[in-house]
Amino acid sequence: MKTAVVICPGRGTYNKTELGWLGRHFADRALLSEFDRRRVAAGRTPLAELDGAAGFSVATHTRGDNASALIYAATIGDFAAIGEAIEVVAVTGNSMGWYSALACGGAVSALDGFEIVDTMGGLMQERLIGGQTIYPFVDEDWRPNPARKAELLALVAEIGARPGHALALSIDLGGMLVLAGDEAGLAAFEKSVPPAQGRFPLRLANHAAFHTALQAPVAAEGRSRLPVSMFRQPRLPMIDGRGAIWWPGASDLAALWRYTFDHQVTETYDFTRAIAIAAREFAPDLFVVTGPGTTLGGAVAQSLILADWAGMGDKAGFQTRQAADPILVSMGLAEQRPLATGRPAA
């Protein structure tokens, strides 16, 4: 049996190639029906309809109130599909993936987790405060470059301090900086940095200024709608966006609730640190990234490189290790999914 830390993806992972994911991979049809019953009651489009659409629509499928629920359902379905040959020793997630990690870790039920995701996704979409852009501080070889990171963060701080500008680090995502702010702040940053790797800086469609103080009204509304009574002692250790571990039988549920609907919404999400802590505290045989999508795998690999895990110093080092003895399993890749499920790819 191999041990694994499971990593739940966040927004931006359900895209054109993921259309139909729930139809292909979500085995618990009764649970999906209950998700959709709640969606209909809230006046939202059922997930079965979104997932079964004839085509992918950026305007529809990437909306916060749709994307969050689709991603959560895909994650829950994939977590349930992990085979008996893998012992899950901890869970973590990226950004919105923290809500999924709460359910996978047992700190909330699958239905309460869905209520959290649907509520917070809806609030984000209703308010749509600010936006996000992504920019790398490592090159295409993924070599750590702390000087470049410090330089970029200094620029972010300088822009964020200008009158009429809001800009801050939203997510520390492996070799990428996900920045969030208002239009003035984002535009100023995008004009101040050179194009990189043919696609950066990259503005994210339908994304708000997640994990910044701009989201304080959303956090407050979330706390008013989602009670601490939803939470219970987790079954598995959960690593949050600070790298803090919430242990089974020893978690302060009021503090967990407060973190989830306060710090987690309004402060930087340090995914890089969460992965480093996962590696150092649990030393798993595998890091399993649930679906949907495959985009989080690179950030996990980069985070392991930045943590100097298993002697991997760059992209080539990671690829060599991965080829010899896979350490990262992406359930979004047909060729890797069987390594997590123990069953042939569908």
mmCIF file of C-alpha atoms in Angstrom, residues 131-339:
data_model
loop_
_atom_site.group_PDB
_atom_site.id
_atom_site.type_symbol
_atom_site.label_atom_id
_atom_site.label_comp_id
_atom_site.label_asym_id
_atom_site.label_seq_id
_atom_site.Cartn_x
_atom_site.Cartn_y
_atom_site.Cartn_z
ATOM 1 C CA GLY A 131 -9.875 40.416 -10.590
ATOM 2 C CA GLN A 132 -6.752 38.261 -10.856
ATOM 3 C CA THR A 133 -3.711 37.968 -13.081
ATOM 4 C CA ILE A 134 -0.905 35.373 -13.113
ATOM 5 C CA TYR A 135 2.824 35.926 -13.617
ATOM 6 C CA PRO A 136 5.767 33.497 -13.188
ATOM 7 C CA PHE A 137 8.950 34.115 -11.233
ATOM 8 C CA VAL A 138 10.627 30.896 -12.444
ATOM 9 C CA ASP A 139 11.689 30.235 -16.018
ATOM 10 C CA GLU A 140 10.489 27.338 -18.136
ATOM 11 C CA ASP A 141 13.060 25.072 -16.450
ATOM 12 C CA TRP A 142 11.368 25.737 -13.064
ATOM 13 C CA ARG A 143 14.622 26.663 -11.330
ATOM 14 C CA PRO A 144 14.046 28.523 -8.043
ATOM 15 C CA ASN A 145 14.671 32.261 -8.374
ATOM 16 C CA PRO A 146 14.036 33.897 -4.975
ATOM 17 C CA ALA A 147 15.589 37.191 -6.095
ATOM 18 C CA ARG A 148 13.113 37.533 -8.962
ATOM 19 C CA LYS A 149 10.234 36.631 -6.653
ATOM 20 C CA ALA A 150 11.286 39.293 -4.150
ATOM 21 C CA GLU A 151 11.601 41.839 -6.949
ATOM 22 C CA LEU A 152 8.086 41.126 -8.198
ATOM 23 C CA LEU A 153 6.573 41.210 -4.720
ATOM 24 C CA ALA A 154 8.260 44.574 -4.103
ATOM 25 C CA LEU A 155 6.626 45.845 -7.309
ATOM 26 C CA VAL A 156 3.254 44.516 -6.146
ATOM 27 C CA ALA A 157 3.635 46.273 -2.788
ATOM 28 C CA GLU A 158 4.633 49.536 -4.483
ATOM 29 C CA ILE A 159 1.651 49.468 -6.847
ATOM 30 C CA GLY A 160 -0.718 48.457 -4.064
ATOM 31 C CA ALA A 161 0.403 51.482 -2.030
ATOM 32 C CA ARG A 162 -0.393 53.967 -4.808
ATOM 33 C CA PRO A 163 -3.498 56.106 -4.318
ATOM 34 C CA GLY A 164 -6.458 54.624 -6.184
ATOM 35 C CA HIS A 165 -4.749 51.265 -6.694
ATOM 36 C CA ALA A 166 -5.374 47.910 -5.012
ATOM 37 C CA LEU A 167 -2.966 45.015 -5.636
ATOM 38 C CA ALA A 168 -1.748 42.131 -3.472
ATOM 39 C CA LEU A 169 -0.486 38.572 -3.642
ATOM 40 C CA SER A 170 -3.552 36.347 -3.856
ATOM 41 C CA ILE A 171 -1.994 32.875 -4.187
ATOM 42 C CA ASP A 172 1.629 31.784 -3.871
ATOM 43 C CA LEU A 173 1.290 29.030 -6.471
ATOM 44 C CA GLY A 174 4.545 27.145 -6.976
ATOM 45 C CA GLY A 175 6.565 29.137 -9.492
ATOM 46 C CA MET A 176 3.655 31.477 -10.183
ATOM 47 C CA LEU A 177 2.347 34.546 -8.428
ATOM 48 C CA VAL A 178 -1.418 34.924 -8.623
ATOM 49 C CA LEU A 179 -2.089 38.602 -8.031
ATOM 50 C CA ALA A 180 -5.415 40.199 -7.218
ATOM 51 C CA GLY A 181 -6.670 43.740 -7.080
ATOM 52 C CA ASP A 182 -8.802 46.342 -8.754
ATOM 53 C CA GLU A 183 -8.507 47.267 -12.434
ATOM 54 C CA ALA A 184 -6.036 50.076 -11.771
ATOM 55 C CA GLY A 185 -3.736 47.830 -9.755
ATOM 56 C CA LEU A 186 -3.866 44.906 -12.167
ATOM 57 C CA ALA A 187 -3.320 47.095 -15.227
ATOM 58 C CA ALA A 188 -0.377 48.872 -13.615
ATOM 59 C CA PHE A 189 1.327 45.558 -12.861
ATOM 60 C CA GLU A 190 0.663 44.154 -16.321
ATOM 61 C CA LYS A 191 2.225 47.261 -17.886
ATOM 62 C CA SER A 192 5.264 47.088 -15.593
ATOM 63 C CA VAL A 193 6.448 43.548 -16.369
ATOM 64 C CA PRO A 194 7.783 42.063 -19.628
ATOM 65 C CA PRO A 195 5.812 39.353 -21.447
ATOM 66 C CA ALA A 196 6.897 35.906 -20.265
ATOM 67 C CA GLN A 197 6.715 32.429 -21.774
ATOM 68 C CA GLY A 198 4.387 33.585 -24.534
ATOM 69 C CA ARG A 199 1.303 34.028 -22.344
ATOM 70 C CA PHE A 200 2.031 35.963 -19.170
ATOM 71 C CA PRO A 201 0.834 38.172 -17.557
ATOM 72 C CA LEU A 202 -2.442 36.276 -17.923
ATOM 73 C CA ARG A 203 -5.702 37.849 -16.765
ATOM 74 C CA LEU A 204 -8.177 35.244 -15.484
ATOM 75 C CA ALA A 205 -11.747 35.392 -16.794
ATOM 76 C CA ASN A 206 -14.586 35.637 -14.261
ATOM 77 C CA HIS A 207 -12.205 35.698 -11.289
ATOM 78 C CA ALA A 208 -12.552 38.173 -8.428
ATOM 79 C CA ALA A 209 -9.817 39.506 -6.126
ATOM 80 C CA PHE A 210 -9.754 36.285 -4.107
ATOM 81 C CA HIS A 211 -7.660 36.130 -0.929
ATOM 82 C CA THR A 212 -7.358 39.885 -0.477
ATOM 83 C CA ALA A 213 -8.923 42.475 1.813
ATOM 84 C CA LEU A 214 -11.246 43.437 -1.043
ATOM 85 C CA GLN A 215 -13.209 40.265 -0.246
ATOM 86 C CA ALA A 216 -14.040 41.299 3.336
ATOM 87 C CA PRO A 217 -17.748 41.871 2.486
ATOM 88 C CA VAL A 218 -17.973 38.383 0.936
ATOM 89 C CA ALA A 219 -16.286 36.852 3.986
ATOM 90 C CA ALA A 220 -18.690 38.604 6.338
ATOM 91 C CA GLU A 221 -21.717 37.456 4.351
ATOM 92 C CA GLY A 222 -20.361 33.908 4.273
ATOM 93 C CA ARG A 223 -20.018 33.895 8.056
ATOM 94 C CA SER A 224 -23.597 35.090 8.407
ATOM 95 C CA ARG A 225 -24.993 32.331 6.179
ATOM 96 C CA LEU A 226 -22.790 29.341 7.015
ATOM 97 C CA PRO A 227 -22.818 28.356 10.705
ATOM 98 C CA VAL A 228 -20.077 26.752 12.744
ATOM 99 C CA SER A 229 -22.487 23.865 13.393
ATOM 100 C CA MET A 230 -21.620 22.562 9.902
ATOM 101 C CA PHE A 231 -18.137 21.664 11.141
ATOM 102 C CA ARG A 232 -16.996 18.546 12.967
ATOM 103 C CA GLN A 233 -13.698 16.895 13.854
ATOM 104 C CA PRO A 234 -11.890 15.887 10.644
ATOM 105 C CA ARG A 235 -11.159 12.245 9.874
ATOM 106 C CA LEU A 236 -7.888 13.159 8.155
ATOM 107 C CA PRO A 237 -5.255 15.829 8.804
ATOM 108 C CA MET A 238 -5.979 18.915 6.678
ATOM 109 C CA ILE A 239 -3.299 21.401 5.601
ATOM 110 C CA ASP A 240 -4.648 24.906 5.070
ATOM 111 C CA GLY A 241 -3.501 27.916 3.049
ATOM 112 C CA ARG A 242 -1.005 28.961 5.718
ATOM 113 C CA GLY A 243 0.569 25.526 6.012
ATOM 114 C CA ALA A 244 -1.199 24.953 9.351
ATOM 115 C CA ILE A 245 -2.415 21.417 10.040
ATOM 116 C CA TRP A 246 -5.875 20.673 11.451
ATOM 117 C CA TRP A 247 -5.614 17.316 13.225
ATOM 118 C CA PRO A 248 -8.394 14.758 13.809
ATOM 119 C CA GLY A 249 -9.698 14.890 17.356
ATOM 120 C CA ALA A 250 -7.729 18.034 18.191
ATOM 121 C CA SER A 251 -9.213 20.780 16.010
ATOM 122 C CA ASP A 252 -10.872 23.875 17.455
ATOM 123 C CA LEU A 253 -14.007 23.936 15.297
ATOM 124 C CA ALA A 254 -14.778 27.590 15.969
ATOM 125 C CA ALA A 255 -11.248 28.473 14.879
ATOM 126 C CA LEU A 256 -11.581 26.262 11.785
ATOM 127 C CA TRP A 257 -14.849 27.993 10.865
ATOM 128 C CA ARG A 258 -13.292 31.413 11.434
ATOM 129 C CA TYR A 259 -10.234 30.574 9.321
ATOM 130 C CA THR A 260 -12.404 29.236 6.499
ATOM 131 C CA PHE A 261 -14.635 32.290 6.246
ATOM 132 C CA ASP A 262 -12.182 34.996 7.277
ATOM 133 C CA HIS A 263 -8.422 34.515 6.743
ATOM 134 C CA GLN A 264 -8.916 32.044 3.898
ATOM 135 C CA VAL A 265 -11.055 34.584 2.011
ATOM 136 C CA THR A 266 -9.207 37.816 2.754
ATOM 137 C CA GLU A 267 -5.510 36.871 3.131
ATOM 138 C CA THR A 268 -2.895 35.356 0.807
ATOM 139 C CA TYR A 269 -3.308 31.628 0.150
ATOM 140 C CA ASP A 270 0.155 30.051 0.365
ATOM 141 C CA PHE A 271 -0.281 26.889 -1.675
ATOM 142 C CA THR A 272 3.494 26.537 -2.030
ATOM 143 C CA ARG A 273 3.892 26.299 1.730
ATOM 144 C CA ALA A 274 0.954 23.904 2.051
ATOM 145 C CA ILE A 275 2.691 21.481 -0.324
ATOM 146 C CA ALA A 276 6.035 21.884 1.435
ATOM 147 C CA ILE A 277 4.399 21.102 4.788
ATOM 148 C CA ALA A 278 2.575 18.127 3.241
ATOM 149 C CA ALA A 279 5.892 16.744 2.001
ATOM 150 C CA ARG A 280 7.876 17.334 5.173
ATOM 151 C CA GLU A 281 5.250 16.337 7.737
ATOM 152 C CA PHE A 282 3.752 13.318 5.976
ATOM 153 C CA ALA A 283 6.478 12.238 3.491
ATOM 154 C CA PRO A 284 3.925 10.499 1.260
ATOM 155 C CA ASP A 285 4.753 8.078 -1.517
ATOM 156 C CA LEU A 286 2.396 10.014 -3.789
ATOM 157 C CA PHE A 287 0.820 13.413 -4.231
ATOM 158 C CA VAL A 288 -2.575 12.758 -5.818
ATOM 159 C CA VAL A 289 -4.275 15.703 -7.525
ATOM 160 C CA THR A 290 -7.971 15.070 -8.041
ATOM 161 C CA GLY A 291 -9.814 16.280 -11.105
ATOM 162 C CA PRO A 292 -11.093 18.195 -12.814
ATOM 163 C CA GLY A 293 -8.320 19.310 -15.125
ATOM 164 C CA THR A 294 -4.567 18.922 -15.119
ATOM 165 C CA THR A 295 -3.342 22.471 -14.591
ATOM 166 C CA LEU A 296 -2.473 22.138 -10.887
ATOM 167 C CA GLY A 297 0.155 19.438 -11.429
ATOM 168 C CA GLY A 298 2.806 21.922 -12.542
ATOM 169 C CA ALA A 299 2.297 24.052 -9.427
ATOM 170 C CA VAL A 300 2.609 20.974 -7.201
ATOM 171 C CA ALA A 301 5.842 19.944 -8.952
ATOM 172 C CA GLN A 302 7.220 23.485 -8.720
ATOM 173 C CA SER A 303 6.312 23.637 -5.024
ATOM 174 C CA LEU A 304 8.196 20.380 -4.387
ATOM 175 C CA ILE A 305 11.211 21.751 -6.257
ATOM 176 C CA LEU A 306 11.087 24.982 -4.221
ATOM 177 C CA ALA A 307 10.958 22.845 -1.065
ATOM 178 C CA ASP A 308 14.047 20.939 -2.288
ATOM 179 C CA TRP A 309 12.038 17.745 -1.942
ATOM 180 C CA ALA A 310 13.702 14.440 -2.915
ATOM 181 C CA GLY A 311 16.639 16.254 -4.489
ATOM 182 C CA MET A 312 14.588 17.707 -7.346
ATOM 183 C CA GLY A 313 16.150 21.015 -8.394
ATOM 184 C CA ASP A 314 14.432 21.847 -11.651
ATOM 185 C CA LYS A 315 11.937 20.595 -14.233
ATOM 186 C CA ALA A 316 14.356 18.032 -15.655
ATOM 187 C CA GLY A 317 15.025 16.660 -12.164
ATOM 188 C CA PHE A 318 11.309 16.320 -11.520
ATOM 189 C CA GLN A 319 10.717 14.624 -14.871
ATOM 190 C CA THR A 320 13.546 12.176 -14.239
ATOM 191 C CA ARG A 321 12.126 11.243 -10.850
ATOM 192 C CA GLN A 322 8.594 11.064 -12.245
ATOM 193 C CA ALA A 323 9.675 8.715 -15.040
ATOM 194 C CA ALA A 324 11.577 6.396 -12.704
ATOM 195 C CA ASP A 325 9.111 6.312 -9.811
ATOM 196 C CA PRO A 326 6.040 8.558 -10.138
ATOM 197 C CA ILE A 327 5.528 10.842 -7.164
ATOM 198 C CA LEU A 328 2.749 12.980 -8.672
ATOM 199 C CA VAL A 329 -0.508 11.460 -9.905
ATOM 200 C CA SER A 330 -2.995 13.639 -11.732
ATOM 201 C CA MET A 331 -6.436 12.041 -11.883
ATOM 202 C CA GLY A 332 -7.202 14.357 -14.796
ATOM 203 C CA LEU A 333 -4.731 12.478 -16.995
ATOM 204 C CA ALA A 334 -6.122 9.271 -18.464
ATOM 205 C CA GLU A 335 -2.730 7.560 -18.279
ATOM 206 C CA GLN A 336 -2.248 8.460 -14.586
ATOM 207 C CA ARG A 337 -5.780 8.052 -13.268
ATOM 208 C CA PRO A 338 -5.467 4.250 -12.884
ATOM 209 C CA LEU A 339 -2.519 4.813 -10.515
#
